[in-house]
Coordinates of C-alpha atoms and ligand atoms in Angstrom, one line a residue:
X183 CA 9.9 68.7 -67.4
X184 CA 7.4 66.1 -68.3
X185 CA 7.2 63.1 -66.1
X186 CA 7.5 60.0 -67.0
X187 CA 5.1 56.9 -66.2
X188 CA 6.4 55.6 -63.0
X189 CA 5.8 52.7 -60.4
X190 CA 5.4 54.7 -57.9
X191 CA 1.8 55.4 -59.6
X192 CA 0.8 52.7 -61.1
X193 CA -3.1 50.8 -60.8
X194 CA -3.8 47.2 -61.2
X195 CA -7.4 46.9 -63.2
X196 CA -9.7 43.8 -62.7
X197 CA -11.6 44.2 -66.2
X198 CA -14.3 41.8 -67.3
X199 CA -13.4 41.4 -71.2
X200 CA -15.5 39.8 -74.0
X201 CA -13.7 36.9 -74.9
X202 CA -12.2 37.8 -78.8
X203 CA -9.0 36.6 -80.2
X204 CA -7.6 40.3 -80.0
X205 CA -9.0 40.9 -76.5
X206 CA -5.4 41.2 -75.1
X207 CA -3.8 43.5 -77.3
X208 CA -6.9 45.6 -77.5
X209 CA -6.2 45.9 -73.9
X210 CA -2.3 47.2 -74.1
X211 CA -2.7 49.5 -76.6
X212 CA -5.3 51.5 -75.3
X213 CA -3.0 51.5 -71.9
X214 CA 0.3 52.6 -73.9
X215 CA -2.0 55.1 -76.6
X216 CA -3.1 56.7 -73.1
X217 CA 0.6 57.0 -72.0
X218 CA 0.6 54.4 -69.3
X219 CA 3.6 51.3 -69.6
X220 CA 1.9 48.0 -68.7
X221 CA 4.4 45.9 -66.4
X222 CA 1.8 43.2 -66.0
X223 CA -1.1 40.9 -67.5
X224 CA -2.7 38.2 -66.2
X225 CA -5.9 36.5 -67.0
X226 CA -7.7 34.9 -64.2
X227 CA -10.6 33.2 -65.7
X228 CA -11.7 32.8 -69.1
X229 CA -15.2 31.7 -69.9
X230 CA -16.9 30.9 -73.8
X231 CA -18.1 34.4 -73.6
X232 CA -16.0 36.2 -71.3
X233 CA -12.4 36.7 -69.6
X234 CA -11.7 38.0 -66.4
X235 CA -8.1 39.8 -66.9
X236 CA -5.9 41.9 -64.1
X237 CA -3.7 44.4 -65.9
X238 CA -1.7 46.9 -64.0
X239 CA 0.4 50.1 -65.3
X240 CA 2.3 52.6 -64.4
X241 CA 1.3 55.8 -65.0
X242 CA 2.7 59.1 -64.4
X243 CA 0.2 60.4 -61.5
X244 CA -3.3 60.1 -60.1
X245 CA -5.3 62.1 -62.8
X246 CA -3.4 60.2 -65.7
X247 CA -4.5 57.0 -63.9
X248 CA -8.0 58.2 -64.3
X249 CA -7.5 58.5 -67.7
X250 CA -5.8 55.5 -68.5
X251 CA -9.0 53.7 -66.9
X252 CA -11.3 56.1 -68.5
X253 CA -9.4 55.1 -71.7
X254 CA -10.3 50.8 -70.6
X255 CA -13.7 51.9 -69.8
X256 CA -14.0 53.5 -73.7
X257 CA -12.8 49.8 -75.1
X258 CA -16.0 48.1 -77.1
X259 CA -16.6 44.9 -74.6
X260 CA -14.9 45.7 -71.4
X261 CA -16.2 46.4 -68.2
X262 CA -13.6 47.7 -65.6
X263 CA -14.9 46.4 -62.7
X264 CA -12.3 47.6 -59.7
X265 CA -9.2 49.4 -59.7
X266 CA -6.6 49.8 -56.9
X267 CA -3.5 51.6 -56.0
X268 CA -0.5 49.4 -55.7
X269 CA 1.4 52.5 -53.5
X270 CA -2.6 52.3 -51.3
X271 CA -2.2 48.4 -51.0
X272 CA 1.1 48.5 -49.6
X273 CA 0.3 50.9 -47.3
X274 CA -3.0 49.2 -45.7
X275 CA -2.5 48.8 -42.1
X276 CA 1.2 50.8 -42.0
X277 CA 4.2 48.9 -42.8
X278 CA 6.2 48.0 -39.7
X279 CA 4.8 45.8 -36.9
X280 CA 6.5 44.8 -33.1
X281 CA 7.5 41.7 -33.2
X282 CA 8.7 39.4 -29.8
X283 CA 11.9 37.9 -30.3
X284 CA 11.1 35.4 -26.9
X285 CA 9.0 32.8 -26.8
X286 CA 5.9 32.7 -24.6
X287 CA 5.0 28.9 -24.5
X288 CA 3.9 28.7 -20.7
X289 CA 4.2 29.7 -17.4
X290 CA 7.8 29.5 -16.6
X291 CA 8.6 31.5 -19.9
X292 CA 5.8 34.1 -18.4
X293 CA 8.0 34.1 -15.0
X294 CA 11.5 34.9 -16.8
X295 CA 10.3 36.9 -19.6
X296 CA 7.9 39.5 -16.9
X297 CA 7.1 39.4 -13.7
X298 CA 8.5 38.1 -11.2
X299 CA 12.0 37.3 -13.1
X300 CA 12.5 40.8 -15.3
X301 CA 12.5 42.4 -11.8
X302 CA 16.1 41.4 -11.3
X303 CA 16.9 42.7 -14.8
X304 CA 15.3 46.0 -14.1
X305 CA 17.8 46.4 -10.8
X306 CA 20.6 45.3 -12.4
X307 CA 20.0 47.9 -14.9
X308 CA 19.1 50.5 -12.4
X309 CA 22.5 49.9 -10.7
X310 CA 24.1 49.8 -14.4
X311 CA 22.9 52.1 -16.3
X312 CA 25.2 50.9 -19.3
X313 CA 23.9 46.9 -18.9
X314 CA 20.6 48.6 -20.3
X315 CA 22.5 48.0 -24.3
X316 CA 23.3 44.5 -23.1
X317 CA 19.5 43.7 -21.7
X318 CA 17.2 45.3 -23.9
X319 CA 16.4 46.8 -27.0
X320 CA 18.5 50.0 -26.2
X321 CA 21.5 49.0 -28.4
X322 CA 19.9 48.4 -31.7
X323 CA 16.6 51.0 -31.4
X324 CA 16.5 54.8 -32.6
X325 CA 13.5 56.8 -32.7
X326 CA 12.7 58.9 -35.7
X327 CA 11.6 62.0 -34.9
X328 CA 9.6 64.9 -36.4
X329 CA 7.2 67.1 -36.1
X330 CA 5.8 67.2 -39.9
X331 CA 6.8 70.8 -41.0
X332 CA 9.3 69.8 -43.9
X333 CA 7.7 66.7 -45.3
X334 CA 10.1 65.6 -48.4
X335 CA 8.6 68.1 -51.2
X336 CA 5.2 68.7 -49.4
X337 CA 6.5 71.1 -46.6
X338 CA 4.2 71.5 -43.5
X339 CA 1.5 68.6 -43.8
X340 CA 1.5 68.2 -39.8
X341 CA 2.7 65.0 -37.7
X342 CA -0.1 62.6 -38.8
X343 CA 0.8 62.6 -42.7
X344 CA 4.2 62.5 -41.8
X345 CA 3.9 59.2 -40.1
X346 CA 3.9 57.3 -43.8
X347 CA 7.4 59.0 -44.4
X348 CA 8.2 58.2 -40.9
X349 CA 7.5 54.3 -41.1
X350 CA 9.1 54.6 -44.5
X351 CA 12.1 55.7 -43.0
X352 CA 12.2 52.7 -40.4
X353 CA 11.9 50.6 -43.0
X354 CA 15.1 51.6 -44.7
X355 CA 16.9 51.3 -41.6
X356 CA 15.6 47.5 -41.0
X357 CA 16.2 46.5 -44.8
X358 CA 19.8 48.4 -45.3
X359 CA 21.3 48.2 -41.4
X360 CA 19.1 45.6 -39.3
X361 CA 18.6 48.8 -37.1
X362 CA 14.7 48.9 -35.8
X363 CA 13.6 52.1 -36.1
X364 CA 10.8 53.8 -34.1
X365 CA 8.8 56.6 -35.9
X366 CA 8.0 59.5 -33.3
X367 CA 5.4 62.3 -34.7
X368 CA 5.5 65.1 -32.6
X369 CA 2.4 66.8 -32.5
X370 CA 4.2 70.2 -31.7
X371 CA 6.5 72.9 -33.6
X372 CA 7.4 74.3 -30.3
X373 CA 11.3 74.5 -29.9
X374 CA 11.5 73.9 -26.3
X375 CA 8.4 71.6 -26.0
X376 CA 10.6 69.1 -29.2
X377 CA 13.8 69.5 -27.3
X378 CA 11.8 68.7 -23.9
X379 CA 10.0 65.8 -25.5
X380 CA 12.9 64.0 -27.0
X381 CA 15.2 63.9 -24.2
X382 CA 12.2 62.7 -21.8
X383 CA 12.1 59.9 -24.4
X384 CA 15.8 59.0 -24.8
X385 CA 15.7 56.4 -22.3
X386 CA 15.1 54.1 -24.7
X387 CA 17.4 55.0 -27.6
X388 CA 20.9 54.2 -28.6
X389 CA 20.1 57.6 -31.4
X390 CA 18.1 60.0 -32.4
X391 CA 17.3 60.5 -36.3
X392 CA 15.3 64.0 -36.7
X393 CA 13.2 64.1 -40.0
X394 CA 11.7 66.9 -42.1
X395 CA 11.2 69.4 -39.2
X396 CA 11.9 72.9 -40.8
X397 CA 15.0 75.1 -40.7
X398 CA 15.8 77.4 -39.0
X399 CA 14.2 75.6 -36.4
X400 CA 16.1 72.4 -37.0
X401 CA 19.3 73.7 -36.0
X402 CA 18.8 74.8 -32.5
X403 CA 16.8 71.5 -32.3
X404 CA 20.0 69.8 -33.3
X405 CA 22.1 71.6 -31.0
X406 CA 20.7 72.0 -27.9
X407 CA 19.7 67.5 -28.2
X408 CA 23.4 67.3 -28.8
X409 CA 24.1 69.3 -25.7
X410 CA 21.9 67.4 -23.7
X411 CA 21.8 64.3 -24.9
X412 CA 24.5 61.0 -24.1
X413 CA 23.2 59.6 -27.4
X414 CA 24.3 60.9 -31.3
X415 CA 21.7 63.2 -32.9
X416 CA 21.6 63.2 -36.7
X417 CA 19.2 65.4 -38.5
X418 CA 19.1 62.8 -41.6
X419 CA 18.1 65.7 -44.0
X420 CA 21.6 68.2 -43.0
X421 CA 23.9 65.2 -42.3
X422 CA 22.9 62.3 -44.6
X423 CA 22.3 64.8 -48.0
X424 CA 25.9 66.5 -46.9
X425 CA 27.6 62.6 -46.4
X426 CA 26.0 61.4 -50.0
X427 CA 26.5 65.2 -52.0
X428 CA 30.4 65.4 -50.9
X429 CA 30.6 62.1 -52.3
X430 CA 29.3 62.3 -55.5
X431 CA 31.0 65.6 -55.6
X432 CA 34.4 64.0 -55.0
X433 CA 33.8 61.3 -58.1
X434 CA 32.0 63.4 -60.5
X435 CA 35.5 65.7 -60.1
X436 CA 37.3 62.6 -60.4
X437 CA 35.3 61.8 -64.1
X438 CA 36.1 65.8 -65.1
X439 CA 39.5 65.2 -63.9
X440 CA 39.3 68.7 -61.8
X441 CA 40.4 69.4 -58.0
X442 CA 38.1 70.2 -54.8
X443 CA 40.5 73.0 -53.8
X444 CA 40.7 74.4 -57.9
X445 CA 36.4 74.4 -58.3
X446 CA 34.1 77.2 -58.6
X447 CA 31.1 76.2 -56.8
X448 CA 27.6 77.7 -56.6
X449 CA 24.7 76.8 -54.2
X450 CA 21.2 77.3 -54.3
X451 CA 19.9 76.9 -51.2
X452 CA 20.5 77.9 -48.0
X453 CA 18.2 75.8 -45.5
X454 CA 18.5 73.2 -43.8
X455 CA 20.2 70.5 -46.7
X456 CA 21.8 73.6 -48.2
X457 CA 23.3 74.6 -45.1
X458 CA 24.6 71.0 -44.2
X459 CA 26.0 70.5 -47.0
X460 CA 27.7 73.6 -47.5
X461 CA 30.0 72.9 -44.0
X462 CA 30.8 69.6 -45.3
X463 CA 31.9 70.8 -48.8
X464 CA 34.3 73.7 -46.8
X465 CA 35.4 70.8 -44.5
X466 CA 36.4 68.4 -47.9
X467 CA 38.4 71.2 -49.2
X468 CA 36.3 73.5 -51.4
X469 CA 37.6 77.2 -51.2
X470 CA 35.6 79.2 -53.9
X471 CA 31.8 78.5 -52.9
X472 CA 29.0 81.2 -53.9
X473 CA 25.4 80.5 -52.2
X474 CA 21.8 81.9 -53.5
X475 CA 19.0 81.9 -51.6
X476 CA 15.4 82.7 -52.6
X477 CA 16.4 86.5 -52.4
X478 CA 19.6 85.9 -54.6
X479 CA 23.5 85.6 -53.8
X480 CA 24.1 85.7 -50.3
X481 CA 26.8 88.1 -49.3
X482 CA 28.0 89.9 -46.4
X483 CA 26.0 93.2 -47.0
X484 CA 23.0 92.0 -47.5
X485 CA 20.8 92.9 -45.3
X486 CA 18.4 90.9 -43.4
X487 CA 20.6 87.9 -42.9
X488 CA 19.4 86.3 -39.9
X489 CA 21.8 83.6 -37.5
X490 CA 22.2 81.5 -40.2
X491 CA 22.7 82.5 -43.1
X492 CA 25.1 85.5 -41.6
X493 CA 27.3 82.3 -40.8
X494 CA 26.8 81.8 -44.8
X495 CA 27.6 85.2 -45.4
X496 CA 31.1 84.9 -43.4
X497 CA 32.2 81.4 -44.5
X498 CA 31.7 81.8 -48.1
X499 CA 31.8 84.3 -51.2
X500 CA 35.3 85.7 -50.6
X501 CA 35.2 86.9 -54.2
X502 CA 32.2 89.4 -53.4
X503 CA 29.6 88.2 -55.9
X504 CA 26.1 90.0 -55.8
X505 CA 23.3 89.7 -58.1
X506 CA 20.9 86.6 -59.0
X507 CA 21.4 83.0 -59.0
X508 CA 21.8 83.2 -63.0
X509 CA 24.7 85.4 -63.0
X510 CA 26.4 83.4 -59.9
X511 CA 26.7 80.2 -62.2
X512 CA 28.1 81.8 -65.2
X513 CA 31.7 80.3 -65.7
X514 CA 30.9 78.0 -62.1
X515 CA 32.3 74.3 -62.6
X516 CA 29.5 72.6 -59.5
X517 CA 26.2 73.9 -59.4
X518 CA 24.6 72.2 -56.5
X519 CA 20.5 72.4 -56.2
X520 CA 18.7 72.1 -52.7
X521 CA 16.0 74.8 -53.5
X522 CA 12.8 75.1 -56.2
X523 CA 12.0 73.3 -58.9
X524 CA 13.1 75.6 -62.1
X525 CA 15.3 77.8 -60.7
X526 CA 17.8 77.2 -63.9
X527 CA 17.7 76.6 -67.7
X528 CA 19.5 74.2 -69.9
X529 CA 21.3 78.0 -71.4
X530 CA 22.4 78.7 -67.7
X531 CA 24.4 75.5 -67.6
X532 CA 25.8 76.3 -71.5
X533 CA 27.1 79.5 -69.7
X534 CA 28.4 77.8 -66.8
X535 CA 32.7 76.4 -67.3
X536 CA 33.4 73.3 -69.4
X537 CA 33.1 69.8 -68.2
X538 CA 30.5 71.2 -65.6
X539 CA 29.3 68.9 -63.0
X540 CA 25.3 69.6 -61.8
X541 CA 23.3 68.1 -59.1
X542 CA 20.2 69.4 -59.3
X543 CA 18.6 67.9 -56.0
X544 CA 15.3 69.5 -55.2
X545 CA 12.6 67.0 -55.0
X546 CA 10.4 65.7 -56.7
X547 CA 11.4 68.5 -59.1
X548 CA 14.6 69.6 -59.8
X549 CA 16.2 73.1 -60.4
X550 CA 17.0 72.4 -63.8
X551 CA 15.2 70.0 -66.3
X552 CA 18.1 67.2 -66.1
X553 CA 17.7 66.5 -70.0
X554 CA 18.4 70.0 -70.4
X555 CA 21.2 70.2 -68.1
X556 CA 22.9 66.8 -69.5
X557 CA 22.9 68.5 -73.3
X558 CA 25.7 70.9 -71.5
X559 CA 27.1 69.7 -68.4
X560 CA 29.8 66.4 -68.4
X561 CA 27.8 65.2 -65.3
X562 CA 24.9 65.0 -63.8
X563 CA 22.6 64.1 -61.0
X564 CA 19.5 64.7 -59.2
X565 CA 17.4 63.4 -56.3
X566 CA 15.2 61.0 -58.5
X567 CA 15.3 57.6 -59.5
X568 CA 14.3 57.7 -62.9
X569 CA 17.6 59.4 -63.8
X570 CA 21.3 58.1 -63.8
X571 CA 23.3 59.5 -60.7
X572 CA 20.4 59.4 -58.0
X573 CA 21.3 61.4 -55.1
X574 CA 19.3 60.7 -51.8
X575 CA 20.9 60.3 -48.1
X576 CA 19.2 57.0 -48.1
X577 CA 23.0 55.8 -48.9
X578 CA 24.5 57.5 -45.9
X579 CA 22.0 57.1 -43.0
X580 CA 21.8 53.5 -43.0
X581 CA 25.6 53.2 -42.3
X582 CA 25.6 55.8 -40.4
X583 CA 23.3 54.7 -37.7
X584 CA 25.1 51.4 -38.1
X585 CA 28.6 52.7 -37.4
X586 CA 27.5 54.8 -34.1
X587 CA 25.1 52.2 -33.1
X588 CA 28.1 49.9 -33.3
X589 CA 30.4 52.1 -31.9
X590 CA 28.5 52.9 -28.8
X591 CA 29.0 56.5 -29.9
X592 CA 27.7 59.3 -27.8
X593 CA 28.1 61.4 -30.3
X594 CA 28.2 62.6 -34.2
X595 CA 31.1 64.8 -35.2
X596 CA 32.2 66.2 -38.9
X597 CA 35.1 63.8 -38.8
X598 CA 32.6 60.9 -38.8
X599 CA 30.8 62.5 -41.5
X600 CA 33.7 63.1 -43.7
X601 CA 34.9 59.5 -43.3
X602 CA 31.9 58.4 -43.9
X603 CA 31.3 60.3 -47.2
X604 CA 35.4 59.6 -49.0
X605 CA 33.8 55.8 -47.6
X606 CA 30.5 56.0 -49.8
X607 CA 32.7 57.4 -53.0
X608 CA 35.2 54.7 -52.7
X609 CA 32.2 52.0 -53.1
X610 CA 32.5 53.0 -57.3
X611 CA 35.9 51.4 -58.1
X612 CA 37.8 53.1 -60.8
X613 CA 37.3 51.1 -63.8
X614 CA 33.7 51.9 -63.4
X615 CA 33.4 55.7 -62.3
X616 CA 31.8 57.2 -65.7
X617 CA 29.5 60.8 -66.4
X618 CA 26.4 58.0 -65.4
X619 CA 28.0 56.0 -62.2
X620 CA 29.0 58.7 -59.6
X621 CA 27.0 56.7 -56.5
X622 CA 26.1 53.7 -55.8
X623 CA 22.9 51.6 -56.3
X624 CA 21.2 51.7 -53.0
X625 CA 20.9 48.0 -53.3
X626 CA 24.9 47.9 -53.3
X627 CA 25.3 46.7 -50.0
X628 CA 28.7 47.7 -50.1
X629 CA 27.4 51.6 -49.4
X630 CA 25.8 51.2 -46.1
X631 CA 29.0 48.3 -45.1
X632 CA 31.7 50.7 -46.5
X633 CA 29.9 54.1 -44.2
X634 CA 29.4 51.9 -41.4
X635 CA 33.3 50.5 -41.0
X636 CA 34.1 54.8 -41.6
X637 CA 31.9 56.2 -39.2
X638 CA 32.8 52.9 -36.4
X639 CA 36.6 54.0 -37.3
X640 CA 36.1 57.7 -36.7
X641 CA 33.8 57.1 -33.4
X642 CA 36.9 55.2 -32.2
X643 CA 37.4 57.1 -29.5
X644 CA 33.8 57.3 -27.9
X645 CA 33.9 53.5 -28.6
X646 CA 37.1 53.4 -26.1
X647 CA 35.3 55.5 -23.5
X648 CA 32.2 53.3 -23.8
X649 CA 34.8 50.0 -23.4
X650 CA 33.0 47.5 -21.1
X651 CA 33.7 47.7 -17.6
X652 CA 34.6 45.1 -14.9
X653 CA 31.8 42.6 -14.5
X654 CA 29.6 43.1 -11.9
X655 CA 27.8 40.3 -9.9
X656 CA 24.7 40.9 -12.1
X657 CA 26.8 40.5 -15.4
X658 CA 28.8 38.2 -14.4
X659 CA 25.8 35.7 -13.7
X660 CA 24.2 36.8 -17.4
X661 CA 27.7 35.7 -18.5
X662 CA 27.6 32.9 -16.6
X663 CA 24.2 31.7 -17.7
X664 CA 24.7 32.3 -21.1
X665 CA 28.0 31.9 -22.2
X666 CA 28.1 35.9 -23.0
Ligands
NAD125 N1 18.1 64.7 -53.1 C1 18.2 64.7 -51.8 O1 18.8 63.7 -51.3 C2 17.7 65.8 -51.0 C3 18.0 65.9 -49.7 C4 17.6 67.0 -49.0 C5 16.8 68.0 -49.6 N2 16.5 67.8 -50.9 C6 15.6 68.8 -51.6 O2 16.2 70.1 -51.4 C7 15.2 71.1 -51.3 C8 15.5 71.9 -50.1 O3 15.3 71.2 -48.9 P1 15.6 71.8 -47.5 O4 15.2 70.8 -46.5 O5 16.9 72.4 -47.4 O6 14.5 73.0 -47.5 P2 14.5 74.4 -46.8 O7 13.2 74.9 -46.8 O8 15.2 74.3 -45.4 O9 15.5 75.3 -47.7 C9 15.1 75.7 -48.9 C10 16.1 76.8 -49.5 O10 15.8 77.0 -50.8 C11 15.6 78.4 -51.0 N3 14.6 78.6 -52.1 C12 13.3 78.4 -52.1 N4 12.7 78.7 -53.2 C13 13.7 79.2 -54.0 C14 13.7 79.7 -55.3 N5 12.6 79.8 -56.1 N6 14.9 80.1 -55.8 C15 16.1 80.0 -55.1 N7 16.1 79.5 -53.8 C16 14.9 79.1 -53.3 C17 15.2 79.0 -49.7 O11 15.4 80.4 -49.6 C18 16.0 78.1 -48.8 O12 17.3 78.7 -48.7 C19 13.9 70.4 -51.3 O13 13.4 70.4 -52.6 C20 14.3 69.0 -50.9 O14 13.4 68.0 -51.5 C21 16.9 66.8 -51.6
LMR126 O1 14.7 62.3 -47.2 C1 14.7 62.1 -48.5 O2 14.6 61.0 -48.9 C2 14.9 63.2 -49.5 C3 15.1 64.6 -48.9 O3 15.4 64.7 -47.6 C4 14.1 65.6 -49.4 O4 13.7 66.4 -48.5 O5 13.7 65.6 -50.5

């Protein structure tokens, strides 16, 4: 699969150009004859002899950038005098800051907003626990928590490069929910010392959203925060791929015309997305589900299976299929990707049934070329943006959070999750489902509205048990003073 120039890389050159009526052009075409796209041009100063011009490209990584500057530095008059990464600049100094929301103008402001006045607040909280989502940040703040050992496609880079993905993470949440979002790297991979760590911290939280920590590891982390924890835990990886893949699952059947309880499906994959999804598909409705790991079709004789993927073993494959990934698919109508770049050829898809719907999901490769894939397949989608159908739990976890932070939910349950996925298919009417429009834009803000709404229905009944209590003297004198 060969990449195409993308945004994501691209360099903005500050070039000092001999001033000549074809200096411009001269410019662009060496950029497009060394495969970059120029997607601006500005000239800054321009002199009798000279022109000081800023171009910037994208380009399809760092080593073509070199060569695209390379190929400015070969131009006859042109001196590239800086360069700099657009993704770099953005980054300089992180990208979320603490802001006050009180003003500070003098000392009474001081009084009220510490000490002596916030003492009062603090003992009306310690009296009420609850008053702590009415009186602080509690109600609207999650932390984001990981320990850096499954860092989107890099896998273990440690807690430190994580924190980028981290603060990227918060970002989505401010931008698509209004939720502030704390990034947490955990500078351990020790089960008990995470689990230990997270519910010392909790305090503070109305959620926790676990990130790229590895599987199997991630499940008992999962379960045993649940356990302890009076706040919902989502591992955004499991829940939010499982919420966004059943939902472009259900309308990509919907385009072939084909039923959830009628459809082969294969899997490859079995960690921690895999996994995820694989409960949600059996809890939509699919029957006939084959999953392939790295070691091939997972079955019930196999030996080796550990916790896990014994669960896989048992919930799935009831027509006894053994053998490799490649014979699994053959005659399959879903084929659904969370594994390895390349795992599948454009001839496995000819093989698999007509009208065959692929995701191919791994990232920031997929398991099938998706050009490839499309020549025989009716639909199809993968994890990137440069391709129609772009699947990424960025359209569930922002609603998500929204609906439980809304909800006062204590919890996360597969009823939320199901709601909240038939919510997130719904957003793509039916006049304008086609093979190219299975999920919506992120920028639809419909999607994270629509999953919000579902999950605050579903979390009904924890929003009942959290139903405000009688007013206390305390609250009573914030509502008095405030008009609460
Ligand atoms: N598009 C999305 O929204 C999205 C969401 C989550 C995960 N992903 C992608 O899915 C992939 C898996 O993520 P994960 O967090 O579940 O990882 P994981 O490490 O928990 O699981 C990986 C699984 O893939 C299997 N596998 C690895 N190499 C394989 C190969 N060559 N052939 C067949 N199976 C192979 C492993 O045995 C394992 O079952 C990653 O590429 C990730 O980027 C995409
Ligand atoms: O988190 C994401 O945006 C993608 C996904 O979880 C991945 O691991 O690739």
């Amino acid at each position: 699969m060969v990449l195409a120039p993308s945004v994501s890389s691209s360099i903005t050159a500050r070039l000092e150009v001999r001033a000549r009526p074809t200096a411009v052009s001269d410019l662009t075409t060496a950029i497009e004859r060394a495969g970059g796209i120029v997607t601006a041009l500005d000239v800054t100063a321009s002199f009798h002899e000279t022109m000081t011009v800023d171009v910037t490209c994208a380009t399809r990584d760092t080593e073509h950038a070199a060569d695209v500057v390379a190929a400015l530095e070969g131009l006859d008059g042109v001196v590239v005098q800086r360069v700099s990464d657009r993704t770099f600049l953005m980054h300089l100094g992180g990208k979320l800051s603490i802001e006050s929301k009180v003003p500070l103008r003098n000392r009474d402001d001081l009084s009220m907003a510490y000490t002596p006045g916030v003492a009062r607040v603090c003992q009306a909280i310690a009296e009420h626990p609850e008053d702590a989502r009415r009186l602080t940040i509690k109600r609207n703040t999650i932390a984001v928590v990981t320990d850096g050992t499954a860092v989107l496609g890099m896998g273990d880079i440690g807690p430190l490069a994580a924190l980028p993905v981290m603060e990227g993470k918060a970002v989505l949440f401010k931008r698509f929910a209004d939720i502030d979002a704390f990034p947490i790297c955990l500078d351990t991979t020790d089960v008990d010392r995470i689990v230990e760590t997270v519910v010392a911290i909790a305090p503070a939280f109305a959620g926790i959203n676990l990130e790229d920590i590895s599987a199997p590891r991630c499940f008992e982390i999962e379960r045993r925060l649940r356990e302890q924890l009076d706040i919902p835990v989502f591992h955004d990886d499991q829940h939010g791929t499982a919420i966004v893949v059943v939902a472009a699952l259900t309308n990509a059947l919907q385009v072939v015309g084909k039923r959830i309880g009628d459809v082969r499906v294969v899997m490859s994959g079995a960690g921690a997305a895999g996994t995820a999804v694989l409960k949600l598909l059996l809890a939509a409705g699919v029957r006939d589900v084959v999953v392939a790991d790295i070691e091939g079709v997972i079955h019930r004789d196999r030996p080796g299976l550990g916790r896990a993927l014994r669960w896989t073993a048992e919930a799935t494959n009831y027509r006894g299929v053994t053998g490799t990934l490649r014979d699994a698919v053959v005659g399959a109508d879903v084929f659904i990707g969370l594994s390895a770049p390349d795992v599948l050829t454009g001839d496995d898809v000819a093989r698999m049934a007509p009208d065959s719907i692929v995701f191919a999901l791994a990232n920031p490769r997929p398991e099938v070329d998706p050009d490839d894939a499309s020549r025989y397949a009716a639909v199809v989608g993968t994890g990137r943006s440069d391709f129609a159908n772009q699947i990424n739990n960025v359209l569930a976890f922002p609603g998500v959070f929204r609906g439980l932070l809304d909800a006062r939910s204590r919890t996360v349950t597969d009823a939320m999750l199901l709601a909240a996925a038939q919510a997130l298919a719904s957003v793509v009417h039916p006049d304008e489902l086609n093979p190219t429009y299975i999920v919506p834009s992120v920028f639809n803000a419909e999607a994270t509205t629509a999953v919000a709404a579902a999950v605050r229905t579903a979390a009904g009944a924890e929003a009942d048990a959290a139903a405000p209590r009688p007013d206390t003297g305390a609250i009573a004198a914030v509502r008095r003073f405030t008009g609460a």
